mmCIF file with all atom_site columns, C-alpha atoms in Angstrom:
data_model
loop_
_atom_site.group_PDB
_atom_site.id
_atom_site.type_symbol
_atom_site.label_atom_id
_atom_site.label_alt_id
_atom_site.label_comp_id
_atom_site.label_asym_id
_atom_site.label_entity_id
_atom_site.label_seq_id
_atom_site.pdbx_PDB_ins_code
_atom_site.Cartn_x
_atom_site.Cartn_y
_atom_site.Cartn_z
_atom_site.occupancy
_atom_site.B_iso_or_equiv
_atom_site.pdbx_formal_charge
_atom_site.auth_seq_id
_atom_site.auth_comp_id
_atom_site.auth_asym_id
_atom_site.auth_atom_id
_atom_site.pdbx_PDB_model_num
ATOM 1   C CA . MET A 1 1   ? 22.485 49.753 37.427 1.00 86.00 ? 1   MET A CA 1
ATOM 2   C CA . LEU A 1 2   ? 23.525 50.071 33.799 1.00 92.00 ? 2   LEU A CA 1
ATOM 3   C CA . GLU A 1 3   ? 27.225 49.990 34.633 1.00 95.00 ? 3   GLU A CA 1
ATOM 4   C CA . GLU A 1 4   ? 26.819 46.797 36.669 1.00 96.00 ? 4   GLU A CA 1
ATOM 5   C CA . ARG A 1 5   ? 24.977 45.220 33.752 1.00 97.00 ? 5   ARG A CA 1
ATOM 6   C CA . LYS A 1 6   ? 27.750 46.159 31.321 1.00 97.00 ? 6   LYS A CA 1
ATOM 7   C CA . ARG A 1 7   ? 30.381 44.720 33.656 1.00 97.00 ? 7   ARG A CA 1
ATOM 8   C CA . MET A 1 8   ? 28.413 41.470 33.997 1.00 98.00 ? 8   MET A CA 1
ATOM 9   C CA . VAL A 1 9   ? 28.193 41.118 30.213 1.00 98.00 ? 9   VAL A CA 1
ATOM 10  C CA . GLU A 1 10  ? 31.895 41.892 29.762 1.00 98.00 ? 10  GLU A CA 1
ATOM 11  C CA . ASP A 1 11  ? 32.708 39.235 32.353 1.00 98.00 ? 11  ASP A CA 1
ATOM 12  C CA . LEU A 1 12  ? 30.534 36.651 30.579 1.00 98.00 ? 12  LEU A CA 1
ATOM 13  C CA . VAL A 1 13  ? 32.254 37.454 27.289 1.00 98.00 ? 13  VAL A CA 1
ATOM 14  C CA . ALA A 1 14  ? 35.687 37.107 28.896 1.00 98.00 ? 14  ALA A CA 1
ATOM 15  C CA . ARG A 1 15  ? 34.723 33.747 30.450 1.00 98.00 ? 15  ARG A CA 1
ATOM 16  C CA . GLY A 1 16  ? 33.454 32.419 27.125 1.00 98.00 ? 16  GLY A CA 1
ATOM 17  C CA . TYR A 1 17  ? 29.752 32.134 27.951 1.00 98.00 ? 17  TYR A CA 1
ATOM 18  C CA . ILE A 1 18  ? 28.755 34.884 25.512 1.00 98.00 ? 18  ILE A CA 1
ATOM 19  C CA . LYS A 1 19  ? 30.112 34.141 22.045 1.00 98.00 ? 19  LYS A CA 1
ATOM 20  C CA . THR A 1 20  ? 27.868 36.060 19.634 1.00 98.00 ? 20  THR A CA 1
ATOM 21  C CA . GLU A 1 21  ? 26.938 39.698 19.239 1.00 98.00 ? 21  GLU A CA 1
ATOM 22  C CA . LYS A 1 22  ? 23.202 38.952 19.313 1.00 98.00 ? 22  LYS A CA 1
ATOM 23  C CA . VAL A 1 23  ? 23.382 37.346 22.779 1.00 98.00 ? 23  VAL A CA 1
ATOM 24  C CA . LYS A 1 24  ? 25.676 40.117 24.011 1.00 98.00 ? 24  LYS A CA 1
ATOM 25  C CA . LYS A 1 25  ? 23.273 42.838 22.855 1.00 98.00 ? 25  LYS A CA 1
ATOM 26  C CA . ALA A 1 26  ? 20.254 41.082 24.367 1.00 98.00 ? 26  ALA A CA 1
ATOM 27  C CA . MET A 1 27  ? 21.888 40.692 27.773 1.00 98.00 ? 27  MET A CA 1
ATOM 28  C CA . GLU A 1 28  ? 23.094 44.275 27.667 1.00 98.00 ? 28  GLU A CA 1
ATOM 29  C CA . LYS A 1 29  ? 19.549 45.467 27.010 1.00 98.00 ? 29  LYS A CA 1
ATOM 30  C CA . VAL A 1 30  ? 17.453 43.453 29.483 1.00 98.00 ? 30  VAL A CA 1
ATOM 31  C CA . PRO A 1 31  ? 17.502 44.863 33.052 1.00 97.00 ? 31  PRO A CA 1
ATOM 32  C CA . ARG A 1 32  ? 17.849 41.819 35.327 1.00 97.00 ? 32  ARG A CA 1
ATOM 33  C CA . GLU A 1 33  ? 17.048 43.978 38.366 1.00 97.00 ? 33  GLU A CA 1
ATOM 34  C CA . LYS A 1 34  ? 13.510 44.443 37.019 1.00 96.00 ? 34  LYS A CA 1
ATOM 35  C CA . PHE A 1 35  ? 12.867 40.700 37.292 1.00 97.00 ? 35  PHE A CA 1
ATOM 36  C CA . VAL A 1 36  ? 14.211 39.921 40.779 1.00 95.00 ? 36  VAL A CA 1
ATOM 37  C CA . PRO A 1 37  ? 12.377 40.612 44.069 1.00 94.00 ? 37  PRO A CA 1
ATOM 38  C CA . PRO A 1 38  ? 13.170 44.044 45.587 1.00 94.00 ? 38  PRO A CA 1
ATOM 39  C CA . GLU A 1 39  ? 15.161 42.536 48.449 1.00 95.00 ? 39  GLU A CA 1
ATOM 40  C CA . HIS A 1 40  ? 17.590 40.965 45.951 1.00 95.00 ? 40  HIS A CA 1
ATOM 41  C CA . ARG A 1 41  ? 18.013 43.844 43.494 1.00 95.00 ? 41  ARG A CA 1
ATOM 42  C CA . MET A 1 42  ? 21.436 44.778 44.812 1.00 95.00 ? 42  MET A CA 1
ATOM 43  C CA . SER A 1 43  ? 22.551 41.258 43.837 1.00 96.00 ? 43  SER A CA 1
ATOM 44  C CA . ALA A 1 44  ? 20.963 41.368 40.372 1.00 97.00 ? 44  ALA A CA 1
ATOM 45  C CA . TYR A 1 45  ? 24.305 41.437 38.519 1.00 97.00 ? 45  TYR A CA 1
ATOM 46  C CA . LEU A 1 46  ? 26.115 38.800 40.537 1.00 96.00 ? 46  LEU A CA 1
ATOM 47  C CA . ASP A 1 47  ? 26.551 35.661 38.452 1.00 97.00 ? 47  ASP A CA 1
ATOM 48  C CA . GLN A 1 48  ? 24.401 33.448 40.622 1.00 96.00 ? 48  GLN A CA 1
ATOM 49  C CA . PRO A 1 49  ? 20.802 32.187 40.880 1.00 94.00 ? 49  PRO A CA 1
ATOM 50  C CA . LEU A 1 50  ? 18.492 34.218 43.125 1.00 95.00 ? 50  LEU A CA 1
ATOM 51  C CA . PRO A 1 51  ? 15.220 33.215 44.835 1.00 94.00 ? 51  PRO A CA 1
ATOM 52  C CA . ILE A 1 52  ? 12.024 34.574 43.273 1.00 96.00 ? 52  ILE A CA 1
ATOM 53  C CA . GLY A 1 53  ? 9.490  32.962 45.612 1.00 93.00 ? 53  GLY A CA 1
ATOM 54  C CA . GLU A 1 54  ? 7.478  29.716 45.601 1.00 92.00 ? 54  GLU A CA 1
ATOM 55  C CA . GLY A 1 55  ? 10.722 27.732 45.925 1.00 88.00 ? 55  GLY A CA 1
ATOM 56  C CA . GLN A 1 56  ? 11.826 28.872 42.454 1.00 93.00 ? 56  GLN A CA 1
ATOM 57  C CA . THR A 1 57  ? 14.908 30.782 41.255 1.00 93.00 ? 57  THR A CA 1
ATOM 58  C CA . ILE A 1 58  ? 16.083 33.069 38.487 1.00 94.00 ? 58  ILE A CA 1
ATOM 59  C CA . SER A 1 59  ? 18.937 31.312 36.701 1.00 96.00 ? 59  SER A CA 1
ATOM 60  C CA . ALA A 1 60  ? 22.478 32.652 36.930 1.00 97.00 ? 60  ALA A CA 1
ATOM 61  C CA . PRO A 1 61  ? 23.321 34.996 34.020 1.00 98.00 ? 61  PRO A CA 1
ATOM 62  C CA . HIS A 1 62  ? 25.987 32.636 32.684 1.00 97.00 ? 62  HIS A CA 1
ATOM 63  C CA . MET A 1 63  ? 23.386 29.861 32.358 1.00 97.00 ? 63  MET A CA 1
ATOM 64  C CA . VAL A 1 64  ? 20.963 32.125 30.484 1.00 98.00 ? 64  VAL A CA 1
ATOM 65  C CA . ALA A 1 65  ? 23.765 33.188 28.127 1.00 98.00 ? 65  ALA A CA 1
ATOM 66  C CA . MET A 1 66  ? 24.972 29.623 27.585 1.00 98.00 ? 66  MET A CA 1
ATOM 67  C CA . MET A 1 67  ? 21.477 28.302 26.836 1.00 98.00 ? 67  MET A CA 1
ATOM 68  C CA . CYS A 1 68  ? 20.830 31.114 24.351 1.00 98.00 ? 68  CYS A CA 1
ATOM 69  C CA . GLU A 1 69  ? 24.127 30.422 22.582 1.00 98.00 ? 69  GLU A CA 1
ATOM 70  C CA . VAL A 1 70  ? 23.582 26.646 22.420 1.00 98.00 ? 70  VAL A CA 1
ATOM 71  C CA . LEU A 1 71  ? 20.082 27.075 20.975 1.00 98.00 ? 71  LEU A CA 1
ATOM 72  C CA . ASP A 1 72  ? 21.453 29.205 18.125 1.00 98.00 ? 72  ASP A CA 1
ATOM 73  C CA . LEU A 1 73  ? 18.385 31.456 18.186 1.00 98.00 ? 73  LEU A CA 1
ATOM 74  C CA . GLN A 1 74  ? 17.600 33.404 15.014 1.00 98.00 ? 74  GLN A CA 1
ATOM 75  C CA . ARG A 1 75  ? 15.353 36.352 14.272 1.00 98.00 ? 75  ARG A CA 1
ATOM 76  C CA . GLY A 1 76  ? 11.817 35.302 13.378 1.00 98.00 ? 76  GLY A CA 1
ATOM 77  C CA . MET A 1 77  ? 11.944 31.920 15.112 1.00 98.00 ? 77  MET A CA 1
ATOM 78  C CA . LYS A 1 78  ? 8.996  30.413 16.998 1.00 98.00 ? 78  LYS A CA 1
ATOM 79  C CA . VAL A 1 79  ? 10.178 29.314 20.446 1.00 98.00 ? 79  VAL A CA 1
ATOM 80  C CA . LEU A 1 80  ? 8.624  27.517 23.426 1.00 98.00 ? 80  LEU A CA 1
ATOM 81  C CA . GLU A 1 81  ? 9.919  28.137 26.956 1.00 98.00 ? 81  GLU A CA 1
ATOM 82  C CA . VAL A 1 82  ? 8.888  25.748 29.722 1.00 98.00 ? 82  VAL A CA 1
ATOM 83  C CA . GLY A 1 83  ? 9.161  27.501 33.086 1.00 97.00 ? 83  GLY A CA 1
ATOM 84  C CA . THR A 1 84  ? 8.684  31.260 32.822 1.00 98.00 ? 84  THR A CA 1
ATOM 85  C CA . GLY A 1 85  ? 9.743  31.925 36.404 1.00 97.00 ? 85  GLY A CA 1
ATOM 86  C CA . CYS A 1 86  ? 10.268 35.664 36.754 1.00 97.00 ? 86  CYS A CA 1
ATOM 87  C CA . GLY A 1 87  ? 10.421 36.247 32.983 1.00 98.00 ? 87  GLY A CA 1
ATOM 88  C CA . TYR A 1 88  ? 14.078 37.302 32.648 1.00 98.00 ? 88  TYR A CA 1
ATOM 89  C CA . HIS A 1 89  ? 15.161 34.435 30.389 1.00 98.00 ? 89  HIS A CA 1
ATOM 90  C CA . ALA A 1 90  ? 12.112 35.013 28.187 1.00 98.00 ? 90  ALA A CA 1
ATOM 91  C CA . ALA A 1 91  ? 12.975 38.700 27.819 1.00 98.00 ? 91  ALA A CA 1
ATOM 92  C CA . VAL A 1 92  ? 16.518 37.876 26.697 1.00 98.00 ? 92  VAL A CA 1
ATOM 93  C CA . VAL A 1 93  ? 15.228 35.348 24.140 1.00 98.00 ? 93  VAL A CA 1
ATOM 94  C CA . ALA A 1 94  ? 12.632 37.843 22.889 1.00 98.00 ? 94  ALA A CA 1
ATOM 95  C CA . GLU A 1 95  ? 15.355 40.405 22.217 1.00 98.00 ? 95  GLU A CA 1
ATOM 96  C CA . ILE A 1 96  ? 17.233 37.846 20.098 1.00 98.00 ? 96  ILE A CA 1
ATOM 97  C CA . ILE A 1 97  ? 14.292 36.561 18.025 1.00 98.00 ? 97  ILE A CA 1
ATOM 98  C CA . GLY A 1 98  ? 12.941 40.082 17.513 1.00 98.00 ? 98  GLY A CA 1
ATOM 99  C CA . GLU A 1 99  ? 9.404  41.315 17.005 1.00 97.00 ? 99  GLU A CA 1
ATOM 100 C CA . GLU A 1 100 ? 9.053  39.098 13.940 1.00 97.00 ? 100 GLU A CA 1
ATOM 101 C CA . GLY A 1 101 ? 9.588  36.046 16.183 1.00 98.00 ? 101 GLY A CA 1
ATOM 102 C CA . LYS A 1 102 ? 7.185  34.489 18.690 1.00 98.00 ? 102 LYS A CA 1
ATOM 103 C CA . LEU A 1 103 ? 7.894  33.135 22.162 1.00 98.00 ? 103 LEU A CA 1
ATOM 104 C CA . TYR A 1 104 ? 5.341  31.056 24.038 1.00 98.00 ? 104 TYR A CA 1
ATOM 105 C CA . THR A 1 105 ? 6.308  30.708 27.690 1.00 98.00 ? 105 THR A CA 1
ATOM 106 C CA . ILE A 1 106 ? 4.520  28.460 30.176 1.00 98.00 ? 106 ILE A CA 1
ATOM 107 C CA . GLU A 1 107 ? 4.451  28.831 33.962 1.00 98.00 ? 107 GLU A CA 1
ATOM 108 C CA . ARG A 1 108 ? 2.786  26.317 36.292 1.00 97.00 ? 108 ARG A CA 1
ATOM 109 C CA . ILE A 1 109 ? 2.682  28.500 39.429 1.00 97.00 ? 109 ILE A CA 1
ATOM 110 C CA . GLU A 1 110 ? -0.100 31.076 39.209 1.00 97.00 ? 110 GLU A CA 1
ATOM 111 C CA . SER A 1 111 ? 1.536  33.804 41.315 1.00 97.00 ? 111 SER A CA 1
ATOM 112 C CA . LEU A 1 112 ? 4.714  33.696 39.196 1.00 97.00 ? 112 LEU A CA 1
ATOM 113 C CA . TYR A 1 113 ? 2.654  33.596 36.007 1.00 98.00 ? 113 TYR A CA 1
ATOM 114 C CA . LYS A 1 114 ? 0.816  36.784 36.972 1.00 98.00 ? 114 LYS A CA 1
ATOM 115 C CA . LYS A 1 115 ? 4.003  38.655 37.904 1.00 97.00 ? 115 LYS A CA 1
ATOM 116 C CA . ALA A 1 116 ? 5.844  37.551 34.759 1.00 98.00 ? 116 ALA A CA 1
ATOM 117 C CA . LYS A 1 117 ? 2.911  38.443 32.530 1.00 98.00 ? 117 LYS A CA 1
ATOM 118 C CA . GLU A 1 118 ? 2.948  41.983 33.920 1.00 97.00 ? 118 GLU A CA 1
ATOM 119 C CA . LYS A 1 119 ? 6.733  42.350 33.574 1.00 97.00 ? 119 LYS A CA 1
ATOM 120 C CA . LEU A 1 120 ? 6.710  41.043 29.998 1.00 98.00 ? 120 LEU A CA 1
ATOM 121 C CA . LYS A 1 121 ? 3.668  43.007 28.799 1.00 97.00 ? 121 LYS A CA 1
ATOM 122 C CA . ASP A 1 122 ? 5.739  45.322 26.575 1.00 96.00 ? 122 ASP A CA 1
ATOM 123 C CA . TYR A 1 123 ? 7.020  42.387 24.499 1.00 97.00 ? 123 TYR A CA 1
ATOM 124 C CA . ARG A 1 124 ? 4.439  41.880 21.774 1.00 96.00 ? 124 ARG A CA 1
ATOM 125 C CA . GLN A 1 125 ? 6.201  38.710 20.631 1.00 98.00 ? 125 GLN A CA 1
ATOM 126 C CA . ILE A 1 126 ? 5.747  36.972 24.017 1.00 98.00 ? 126 ILE A CA 1
ATOM 127 C CA . LYS A 1 127 ? 2.641  35.026 25.061 1.00 98.00 ? 127 LYS A CA 1
ATOM 128 C CA . VAL A 1 128 ? 2.674  34.021 28.743 1.00 98.00 ? 128 VAL A CA 1
ATOM 129 C CA . ILE A 1 129 ? 0.590  30.930 29.530 1.00 98.00 ? 129 ILE A CA 1
ATOM 130 C CA . HIS A 1 130 ? -0.562 29.443 32.854 1.00 98.00 ? 130 HIS A CA 1
ATOM 131 C CA . ALA A 1 131 ? -0.424 25.657 32.321 1.00 98.00 ? 131 ALA A CA 1
ATOM 132 C CA . ASP A 1 132 ? 1.563  22.439 32.846 1.00 97.00 ? 132 ASP A CA 1
ATOM 133 C CA . GLY A 1 133 ? 4.661  23.068 30.747 1.00 97.00 ? 133 GLY A CA 1
ATOM 134 C CA . THR A 1 134 ? 5.634  19.397 30.629 1.00 97.00 ? 134 THR A CA 1
ATOM 135 C CA . GLU A 1 135 ? 2.767  18.944 28.161 1.00 98.00 ? 135 GLU A CA 1
ATOM 136 C CA . GLY A 1 136 ? 4.119  21.698 25.925 1.00 98.00 ? 136 GLY A CA 1
ATOM 137 C CA . TRP A 1 137 ? 1.695  23.945 24.044 1.00 98.00 ? 137 TRP A CA 1
ATOM 138 C CA . GLU A 1 138 ? 0.174  21.956 21.214 1.00 98.00 ? 138 GLU A CA 1
ATOM 139 C CA . GLU A 1 139 ? -1.907 24.717 19.682 1.00 97.00 ? 139 GLU A CA 1
ATOM 140 C CA . ALA A 1 140 ? 1.125  26.694 18.500 1.00 98.00 ? 140 ALA A CA 1
ATOM 141 C CA . ALA A 1 141 ? 3.337  23.705 17.598 1.00 98.00 ? 141 ALA A CA 1
ATOM 142 C CA . PRO A 1 142 ? 5.668  22.918 15.941 1.00 98.00 ? 142 PRO A CA 1
ATOM 143 C CA . TYR A 1 143 ? 8.494  25.057 17.320 1.00 98.00 ? 143 TYR A CA 1
ATOM 144 C CA . ASP A 1 144 ? 11.936 25.913 15.955 1.00 98.00 ? 144 ASP A CA 1
ATOM 145 C CA . ARG A 1 145 ? 13.372 25.808 19.466 1.00 98.00 ? 145 ARG A CA 1
ATOM 146 C CA . ILE A 1 146 ? 12.182 24.561 22.868 1.00 98.00 ? 146 ILE A CA 1
ATOM 147 C CA . TYR A 1 147 ? 14.013 25.051 26.133 1.00 98.00 ? 147 TYR A CA 1
ATOM 148 C CA . VAL A 1 148 ? 13.224 24.037 29.698 1.00 98.00 ? 148 VAL A CA 1
ATOM 149 C CA . THR A 1 149 ? 14.310 25.968 32.793 1.00 97.00 ? 149 THR A CA 1
ATOM 150 C CA . ALA A 1 150 ? 13.751 23.181 35.341 1.00 95.00 ? 150 ALA A CA 1
ATOM 151 C CA . ALA A 1 151 ? 15.030 19.621 35.599 1.00 96.00 ? 151 ALA A CA 1
ATOM 152 C CA . ALA A 1 152 ? 12.989 16.660 34.331 1.00 96.00 ? 152 ALA A CA 1
ATOM 153 C CA . PRO A 1 153 ? 13.552 12.998 35.253 1.00 95.00 ? 153 PRO A CA 1
ATOM 154 C CA . GLU A 1 154 ? 13.599 12.322 31.480 1.00 96.00 ? 154 GLU A CA 1
ATOM 155 C CA . VAL A 1 155 ? 12.993 14.300 28.304 1.00 97.00 ? 155 VAL A CA 1
ATOM 156 C CA . PRO A 1 156 ? 9.220  14.990 28.164 1.00 97.00 ? 156 PRO A CA 1
ATOM 157 C CA . GLU A 1 157 ? 7.773  13.226 25.103 1.00 97.00 ? 157 GLU A CA 1
ATOM 158 C CA . PRO A 1 158 ? 5.280  15.996 24.229 1.00 98.00 ? 158 PRO A CA 1
ATOM 159 C CA . LEU A 1 159 ? 8.163  18.446 23.802 1.00 98.00 ? 159 LEU A CA 1
ATOM 160 C CA . LYS A 1 160 ? 9.919  16.111 21.366 1.00 98.00 ? 160 LYS A CA 1
ATOM 161 C CA . ARG A 1 161 ? 6.702  15.746 19.372 1.00 98.00 ? 161 ARG A CA 1
ATOM 162 C CA . GLN A 1 162 ? 6.122  19.505 19.243 1.00 98.00 ? 162 GLN A CA 1
ATOM 163 C CA . LEU A 1 163 ? 9.606  20.254 17.906 1.00 98.00 ? 163 LEU A CA 1
ATOM 164 C CA . LYS A 1 164 ? 10.059 20.947 14.183 1.00 98.00 ? 164 LYS A CA 1
ATOM 165 C CA . VAL A 1 165 ? 12.256 18.626 12.168 1.00 98.00 ? 165 VAL A CA 1
ATOM 166 C CA . LYS A 1 166 ? 15.772 20.147 12.382 1.00 98.00 ? 166 LYS A CA 1
ATOM 167 C CA . GLY A 1 167 ? 14.673 21.939 15.547 1.00 98.00 ? 167 GLY A CA 1
ATOM 168 C CA . LYS A 1 168 ? 16.536 21.925 18.861 1.00 98.00 ? 168 LYS A CA 1
ATOM 169 C CA . LEU A 1 169 ? 15.346 21.143 22.391 1.00 98.00 ? 169 LEU A CA 1
ATOM 170 C CA . LEU A 1 170 ? 17.432 22.043 25.450 1.00 98.00 ? 170 LEU A CA 1
ATOM 171 C CA . VAL A 1 171 ? 16.485 20.456 28.771 1.00 98.00 ? 171 VAL A CA 1
ATOM 172 C CA . PRO A 1 172 ? 18.167 19.565 32.094 1.00 97.00 ? 172 PRO A CA 1
ATOM 173 C CA . VAL A 1 173 ? 17.590 15.870 32.842 1.00 97.00 ? 173 VAL A CA 1
ATOM 174 C CA . GLY A 1 174 ? 18.429 13.781 35.894 1.00 95.00 ? 174 GLY A CA 1
ATOM 175 C CA . ARG A 1 175 ? 16.976 11.959 38.868 1.00 87.00 ? 175 ARG A CA 1
ATOM 176 C CA . ASP A 1 176 ? 19.225 13.667 41.405 1.00 84.00 ? 176 ASP A CA 1
ATOM 177 C CA . ARG A 1 177 ? 17.658 16.712 43.081 1.00 77.00 ? 177 ARG A CA 1
ATOM 178 C CA . PHE A 1 178 ? 20.968 18.604 43.093 1.00 79.00 ? 178 PHE A CA 1
ATOM 179 C CA . TYR A 1 179 ? 22.718 17.518 39.880 1.00 92.00 ? 179 TYR A CA 1
ATOM 180 C CA . GLN A 1 180 ? 21.512 16.984 36.324 1.00 97.00 ? 180 GLN A CA 1
ATOM 181 C CA . ASP A 1 181 ? 22.841 16.842 32.769 1.00 98.00 ? 181 ASP A CA 1
ATOM 182 C CA . LEU A 1 182 ? 21.991 19.564 30.271 1.00 98.00 ? 182 LEU A CA 1
ATOM 183 C CA . LEU A 1 183 ? 20.849 17.739 27.129 1.00 98.00 ? 183 LEU A CA 1
ATOM 184 C CA . LEU A 1 184 ? 20.638 19.186 23.631 1.00 98.00 ? 184 LEU A CA 1
ATOM 185 C CA . VAL A 1 185 ? 18.182 17.172 21.544 1.00 98.00 ? 185 VAL A CA 1
ATOM 186 C CA . GLU A 1 186 ? 18.090 17.702 17.766 1.00 98.00 ? 186 GLU A CA 1
ATOM 187 C CA . LYS A 1 187 ? 15.172 16.367 15.747 1.00 98.00 ? 187 LYS A CA 1
ATOM 188 C CA . LEU A 1 188 ? 16.543 14.733 12.597 1.00 98.00 ? 188 LEU A CA 1
ATOM 189 C CA . SER A 1 189 ? 13.168 13.375 11.431 1.00 97.00 ? 189 SER A CA 1
ATOM 190 C CA . GLU A 1 190 ? 9.755  12.762 13.000 1.00 93.00 ? 190 GLU A CA 1
ATOM 191 C CA . ASP A 1 191 ? 11.014 9.735  14.931 1.00 93.00 ? 191 ASP A CA 1
ATOM 192 C CA . ASN A 1 192 ? 14.797 10.200 14.915 1.00 97.00 ? 192 ASN A CA 1
ATOM 193 C CA . PHE A 1 193 ? 16.625 12.321 17.476 1.00 98.00 ? 193 PHE A CA 1
ATOM 194 C CA . LYS A 1 194 ? 20.261 13.059 18.257 1.00 98.00 ? 194 LYS A CA 1
ATOM 195 C CA . THR A 1 195 ? 21.149 13.864 21.877 1.00 98.00 ? 195 THR A CA 1
ATOM 196 C CA . LYS A 1 196 ? 24.282 15.589 23.139 1.00 98.00 ? 196 LYS A CA 1
ATOM 197 C CA . ASN A 1 197 ? 25.217 15.898 26.819 1.00 98.00 ? 197 ASN A CA 1
ATOM 198 C CA . LEU A 1 198 ? 26.535 19.410 27.512 1.00 97.00 ? 198 LEU A CA 1
ATOM 199 C CA . GLY A 1 199 ? 27.578 18.679 31.083 1.00 96.00 ? 199 GLY A CA 1
ATOM 200 C CA . GLY A 1 200 ? 26.429 19.030 34.668 1.00 96.00 ? 200 GLY A CA 1
ATOM 201 C CA . VAL A 1 201 ? 23.937 21.633 35.880 1.00 95.00 ? 201 VAL A CA 1
ATOM 202 C CA . ALA A 1 202 ? 21.696 22.218 38.908 1.00 92.00 ? 202 ALA A CA 1
ATOM 203 C CA . PHE A 1 203 ? 18.067 23.259 38.338 1.00 94.00 ? 203 PHE A CA 1
ATOM 204 C CA . VAL A 1 204 ? 14.910 23.144 40.437 1.00 92.00 ? 204 VAL A CA 1
ATOM 205 C CA . PRO A 1 205 ? 12.607 20.165 39.630 1.00 93.00 ? 205 PRO A CA 1
ATOM 206 C CA . LEU A 1 206 ? 10.217 20.310 36.663 1.00 95.00 ? 206 LEU A CA 1
ATOM 207 C CA . ILE A 1 207 ? 6.840  19.376 38.105 1.00 94.00 ? 207 ILE A CA 1
ATOM 208 C CA . GLY A 1 208 ? 3.952  18.131 35.975 1.00 95.00 ? 208 GLY A CA 1
ATOM 209 C CA . LYS A 1 209 ? 2.407  15.230 34.124 1.00 94.00 ? 209 LYS A CA 1
ATOM 210 C CA . TYR A 1 210 ? 5.635  14.462 32.221 1.00 92.00 ? 210 TYR A CA 1
ATOM 211 C CA . GLY A 1 211 ? 7.993  15.701 34.939 1.00 93.00 ? 211 GLY A CA 1
ATOM 212 C CA . TRP A 1 212 ? 8.271  15.112 38.675 1.00 91.00 ? 212 TRP A CA 1
ATOM 213 C CA . ARG A 1 213 ? 5.111  14.443 40.713 1.00 82.00 ? 213 ARG A CA 1
ATOM 214 C CA . PHE A 1 214 ? 5.657  15.384 44.340 1.00 66.00 ? 214 PHE A CA 1
#
C-alpha cells in the first residue's frame, strides 16, 4: 500500500495540512494500515477517521498532520500523548522527535493499550502506559509538548502543570459531543498561559478524573 500512502501524503501537502519536510517524511514512513483493524485496511489511506474498537477511532490523516505541524515538534523533545488509541499518531510523532526524543503515551482502555504496545514495540523512544491520561504522567514531567487525542470539557489542569515553561499543549475542548474547539495552550511562565483557538473539530470524549465522567 506504499503507493496509496504516497498519494495520501501528496494530497495533504497540496491541501496545506503538511507544511514541513519532517512531517511529510514521518507520514510517508508510518504504515497506517498496520494500525487499523483488518476489516478497515482497504480504507487506511482515505482521509477520514476509522473505528478501532471500544467506541474509539483513529484520527483522519489530515488531523494527525495538522496537530504535528501546530506542535512544532523537534528532534530530542520529550512529549506526552493523552489517548494512544491504536498507536498511529504516536508512531508519526516518534518519527519526528527521533530516537533521541521520548514519547510517553497514555491509554485508558486496557484492550487498546495492549494492542498499541505491541504495535509500537519497535520504537525505543515510546513508552506506552495504561492509566487515566487526564491526570498526565507526573513521573516524567515536565514535557516540551503535550497533545490530547480526545475532547475534554475543559483543559485538564494536571496537563498545564506538567508542561515546561515555553512548552505547548494541544487539546480539543468543548461540552458538545459532536463539536469542539482545538486549543493551543502556550505556557509563558508557571502560572501564565496564552490560549489560541485553532477552530472546530470533532473528537471522541476524553474520559477520566479531569475529563468527562459517564
